[in-house]
PDB file of C-alpha atoms in Angstrom:
ATOM      1  CA  GLN A  29      86.478  96.287 114.988  1.00  0.00           C
ATOM      2  CA  VAL A  30      89.311  96.506 112.505  1.00  0.00           C
ATOM      3  CA  GLN A  31      92.259  94.228 113.102  1.00  0.00           C
ATOM      4  CA  LEU A  32      95.559  94.116 111.273  1.00  0.00           C
ATOM      5  CA  VAL A  33      97.916  91.238 112.001  1.00  0.00           C
ATOM      6  CA  GLU A  34     101.421  91.259 110.558  1.00  0.00           C
ATOM      7  CA  SER A  35     103.705  88.243 110.321  1.00  0.00           C
ATOM      8  CA  GLY A  36     106.815  86.984 108.582  1.00  0.00           C
ATOM      9  CA  GLY A  37     109.562  89.033 110.157  1.00  0.00           C
ATOM     10  CA  GLY A  38     112.807  87.627 111.493  1.00  0.00           C
ATOM     11  CA  LEU A  39     116.576  87.799 111.523  1.00  0.00           C
ATOM     12  CA  VAL A  40     118.338  87.586 108.168  1.00  0.00           C
ATOM     13  CA  GLN A  41     121.792  88.329 106.843  1.00  0.00           C
ATOM     14  CA  ALA A  42     122.405  91.199 104.482  1.00  0.00           C
ATOM     15  CA  GLY A  43     121.470  90.192 100.961  1.00  0.00           C
ATOM     16  CA  GLY A  44     118.799  87.804 102.160  1.00  0.00           C
ATOM     17  CA  SER A  45     115.044  87.836 101.681  1.00  0.00           C
ATOM     18  CA  LEU A  46     111.897  87.871 103.779  1.00  0.00           C
ATOM     19  CA  ARG A  47     108.206  87.865 102.935  1.00  0.00           C
ATOM     20  CA  LEU A  48     105.858  89.750 105.210  1.00  0.00           C
ATOM     21  CA  SER A  49     102.127  89.164 105.336  1.00  0.00           C
ATOM     22  CA  CYS A  50      99.278  91.192 106.753  1.00  0.00           C
ATOM     23  CA  ALA A  51      95.779  89.890 107.390  1.00  0.00           C
ATOM     24  CA  ALA A  52      92.979  92.424 107.730  1.00  0.00           C
ATOM     25  CA  SER A  53      89.540  91.961 109.206  1.00  0.00           C
ATOM     26  CA  GLY A  54      86.607  94.069 110.214  1.00  0.00           C
ATOM     27  CA  ARG A  55      86.684  96.501 107.321  1.00  0.00           C
ATOM     28  CA  ILE A  56      85.965  96.262 103.620  1.00  0.00           C
ATOM     29  CA  PHE A  57      89.434  95.446 102.390  1.00  0.00           C
ATOM     30  CA  SER A  58      89.146  95.302  98.637  1.00  0.00           C
ATOM     31  CA  ILE A  59      88.313  98.992  98.116  1.00  0.00           C
ATOM     32  CA  ASN A  60      91.116 100.330 100.270  1.00  0.00           C
ATOM     33  CA  THR A  61      94.630 101.307  99.435  1.00  0.00           C
ATOM     34  CA  MET A  62      96.985  99.393 101.713  1.00  0.00           C
ATOM     35  CA  GLY A  63     100.439 100.337 102.831  1.00  0.00           C
ATOM     36  CA  TRP A  64     103.446  98.838 104.523  1.00  0.00           C
ATOM     37  CA  TYR A  65     105.232 101.152 106.950  1.00  0.00           C
ATOM     38  CA  ARG A  66     108.309 100.727 109.109  1.00  0.00           C
ATOM     39  CA  GLN A  67     109.814 102.312 112.169  1.00  0.00           C
ATOM     40  CA  ALA A  68     113.468 101.970 113.016  1.00  0.00           C
ATOM     41  CA  PRO A  69     114.786 102.734 116.513  1.00  0.00           C
ATOM     42  CA  GLY A  70     114.919 106.459 117.103  1.00  0.00           C
ATOM     43  CA  LYS A  71     113.255 107.281 113.792  1.00  0.00           C
ATOM     44  CA  GLN A  72     109.791 108.229 112.662  1.00  0.00           C
ATOM     45  CA  ARG A  73     107.506 105.719 111.050  1.00  0.00           C
ATOM     46  CA  GLU A  74     107.760 105.901 107.282  1.00  0.00           C
ATOM     47  CA  LEU A  75     105.912 104.540 104.274  1.00  0.00           C
ATOM     48  CA  VAL A  76     107.706 101.669 102.567  1.00  0.00           C
ATOM     49  CA  ALA A  77     105.215 100.687  99.867  1.00  0.00           C
ATOM     50  CA  ALA A  78     101.556 101.086  98.990  1.00  0.00           C
ATOM     51  CA  ILE A  79      99.106  99.356  96.681  1.00  0.00           C
ATOM     52  CA  THR A  80      95.739 100.619  95.510  1.00  0.00           C
ATOM     53  CA  SER A  81      92.601  98.555  95.177  1.00  0.00           C
ATOM     54  CA  GLY A  82      93.375  98.272  91.472  1.00  0.00           C
ATOM     55  CA  GLY A  83      96.933  97.102  92.007  1.00  0.00           C
ATOM     56  CA  LEU A  84      98.868 100.302  91.352  1.00  0.00           C
ATOM     57  CA  THR A  85     101.982 100.424  93.486  1.00  0.00           C
ATOM     58  CA  ASN A  86     104.236 103.058  94.993  1.00  0.00           C
ATOM     59  CA  TYR A  87     107.577 102.570  96.731  1.00  0.00           C
ATOM     60  CA  ALA A  88     109.934 104.573  98.868  1.00  0.00           C
ATOM     61  CA  ASP A  89     113.092 105.372  96.939  1.00  0.00           C
ATOM     62  CA  SER A  90     115.154 103.385  99.433  1.00  0.00           C
ATOM     63  CA  VAL A  91     113.406 100.108  98.562  1.00  0.00           C
ATOM     64  CA  LYS A  92     112.667 100.475  94.856  1.00  0.00           C
ATOM     65  CA  GLY A  93     113.864  97.474  92.903  1.00  0.00           C
ATOM     66  CA  ARG A  94     114.231  95.381  96.057  1.00  0.00           C
ATOM     67  CA  PHE A  95     110.752  95.203  97.606  1.00  0.00           C
ATOM     68  CA  THR A  96     107.476  94.154  95.990  1.00  0.00           C
ATOM     69  CA  ILE A  97     104.049  94.763  97.466  1.00  0.00           C
ATOM     70  CA  SER A  98     101.077  92.636  96.464  1.00  0.00           C
ATOM     71  CA  ARG A  99      97.560  91.964  97.654  1.00  0.00           C
ATOM     72  CA  ASP A 100      95.019  89.176  97.643  1.00  0.00           C
ATOM     73  CA  ASN A 101      91.565  90.673  98.041  1.00  0.00           C
ATOM     74  CA  ALA A 102      89.949  87.259  98.353  1.00  0.00           C
ATOM     75  CA  LYS A 103      92.044  86.614 101.436  1.00  0.00           C
ATOM     76  CA  ASN A 104      92.008  90.194 102.765  1.00  0.00           C
ATOM     77  CA  SER A 105      95.772  90.158 102.809  1.00  0.00           C
ATOM     78  CA  VAL A 106      98.653  92.294 101.648  1.00  0.00           C
ATOM     79  CA  ASN A 107     102.208  91.051 101.317  1.00  0.00           C
ATOM     80  CA  LEU A 108     105.671  92.537 101.094  1.00  0.00           C
ATOM     81  CA  GLN A 109     108.426  90.565  99.401  1.00  0.00           C
ATOM     82  CA  MET A 110     111.774  91.949 100.514  1.00  0.00           C
ATOM     83  CA  ASN A 111     114.904  90.983  98.614  1.00  0.00           C
ATOM     84  CA  SER A 112     118.521  92.138  98.828  1.00  0.00           C
ATOM     85  CA  LEU A 113     117.959  93.236 102.390  1.00  0.00           C
ATOM     86  CA  LYS A 114     120.322  95.752 103.946  1.00  0.00           C
ATOM     87  CA  PRO A 115     121.105  96.490 107.601  1.00  0.00           C
ATOM     88  CA  GLU A 116     119.305  99.825 107.193  1.00  0.00           C
ATOM     89  CA  ASP A 117     116.085  97.901 106.509  1.00  0.00           C
ATOM     90  CA  THR A 118     116.075  96.834 110.163  1.00  0.00           C
ATOM     91  CA  ALA A 119     112.822  98.058 111.692  1.00  0.00           C
ATOM     92  CA  VAL A 120     109.407  97.035 112.931  1.00  0.00           C
ATOM     93  CA  TYR A 121     107.141  96.693 109.903  1.00  0.00           C
ATOM     94  CA  TYR A 122     103.436  97.491 110.006  1.00  0.00           C
ATOM     95  CA  CYS A 123     100.612  97.391 107.518  1.00  0.00           C
ATOM     96  CA  ASN A 124      97.715  99.813 107.504  1.00  0.00           C
ATOM     97  CA  PHE A 125      94.981 101.292 105.402  1.00  0.00           C
ATOM     98  CA  ALA A 126      96.463 104.182 103.451  1.00  0.00           C
ATOM     99  CA  PHE A 127      94.462 107.329 102.770  1.00  0.00           C
ATOM    100  CA  GLY A 128      94.975 109.924 100.102  1.00  0.00           C
ATOM    101  CA  SER A 129      97.868 110.761  97.832  1.00  0.00           C
ATOM    102  CA  ALA A 130     100.249 110.884 100.794  1.00  0.00           C
ATOM    103  CA  TYR A 131      99.193 107.378 101.905  1.00  0.00           C
ATOM    104  CA  TYR A 132      98.365 108.612 105.382  1.00  0.00           C
ATOM    105  CA  PRO A 133      97.825 105.603 107.680  1.00  0.00           C
ATOM    106  CA  SER A 134      94.150 105.651 108.581  1.00  0.00           C
ATOM    107  CA  GLY A 135      93.535 102.582 110.705  1.00  0.00           C
ATOM    108  CA  ASN A 136      94.608 101.268 114.067  1.00  0.00           C
ATOM    109  CA  TRP A 137      98.112  99.883 114.188  1.00  0.00           C
ATOM    110  CA  GLY A 138      98.723  96.207 114.741  1.00  0.00           C
ATOM    111  CA  GLN A 139     101.610  94.811 116.728  1.00  0.00           C
ATOM    112  CA  GLY A 140     103.965  94.897 113.747  1.00  0.00           C
ATOM    113  CA  THR A 141     106.636  92.392 112.849  1.00  0.00           C
ATOM    114  CA  GLN A 142     110.343  92.847 113.593  1.00  0.00           C
ATOM    115  CA  VAL A 143     112.818  92.634 110.733  1.00  0.00           C
ATOM    116  CA  THR A 144     116.481  92.529 111.670  1.00  0.00           C
ATOM    117  CA  VAL A 145     119.175  92.479 108.996  1.00  0.00           C
ATOM    118  CA  SER A 146     122.686  91.661 110.138  1.00  0.00           C
ATOM    119  CA  SER A 147     125.772  92.839 108.279  1.00  0.00           C
TER     120      SER A 147
END
């Protein structure tokens, strides 16, 4: 059974940084594109960043230049370094396997990790 466990969220002031981590198990990790997604209160879940098995990355316009996605295939993990955080980055952040050119989330969701940015 596939499991995705996110960690690293917290409360931070605007301009601060956080590093999120996601550990995956139960599925061949290294061949999959992975994505970080977020859902703010009252809004739909959206893609934040994605990384292919070969390390190619894609970012939402709202986080370009501030967030960096990376992966460690040996550890079955994907990370999201978030710098220059803004209050509008406040959301629950999730990782998932990402399918196709639209990075459609294709696995079961984990519990997510809450990121709260105060102004």
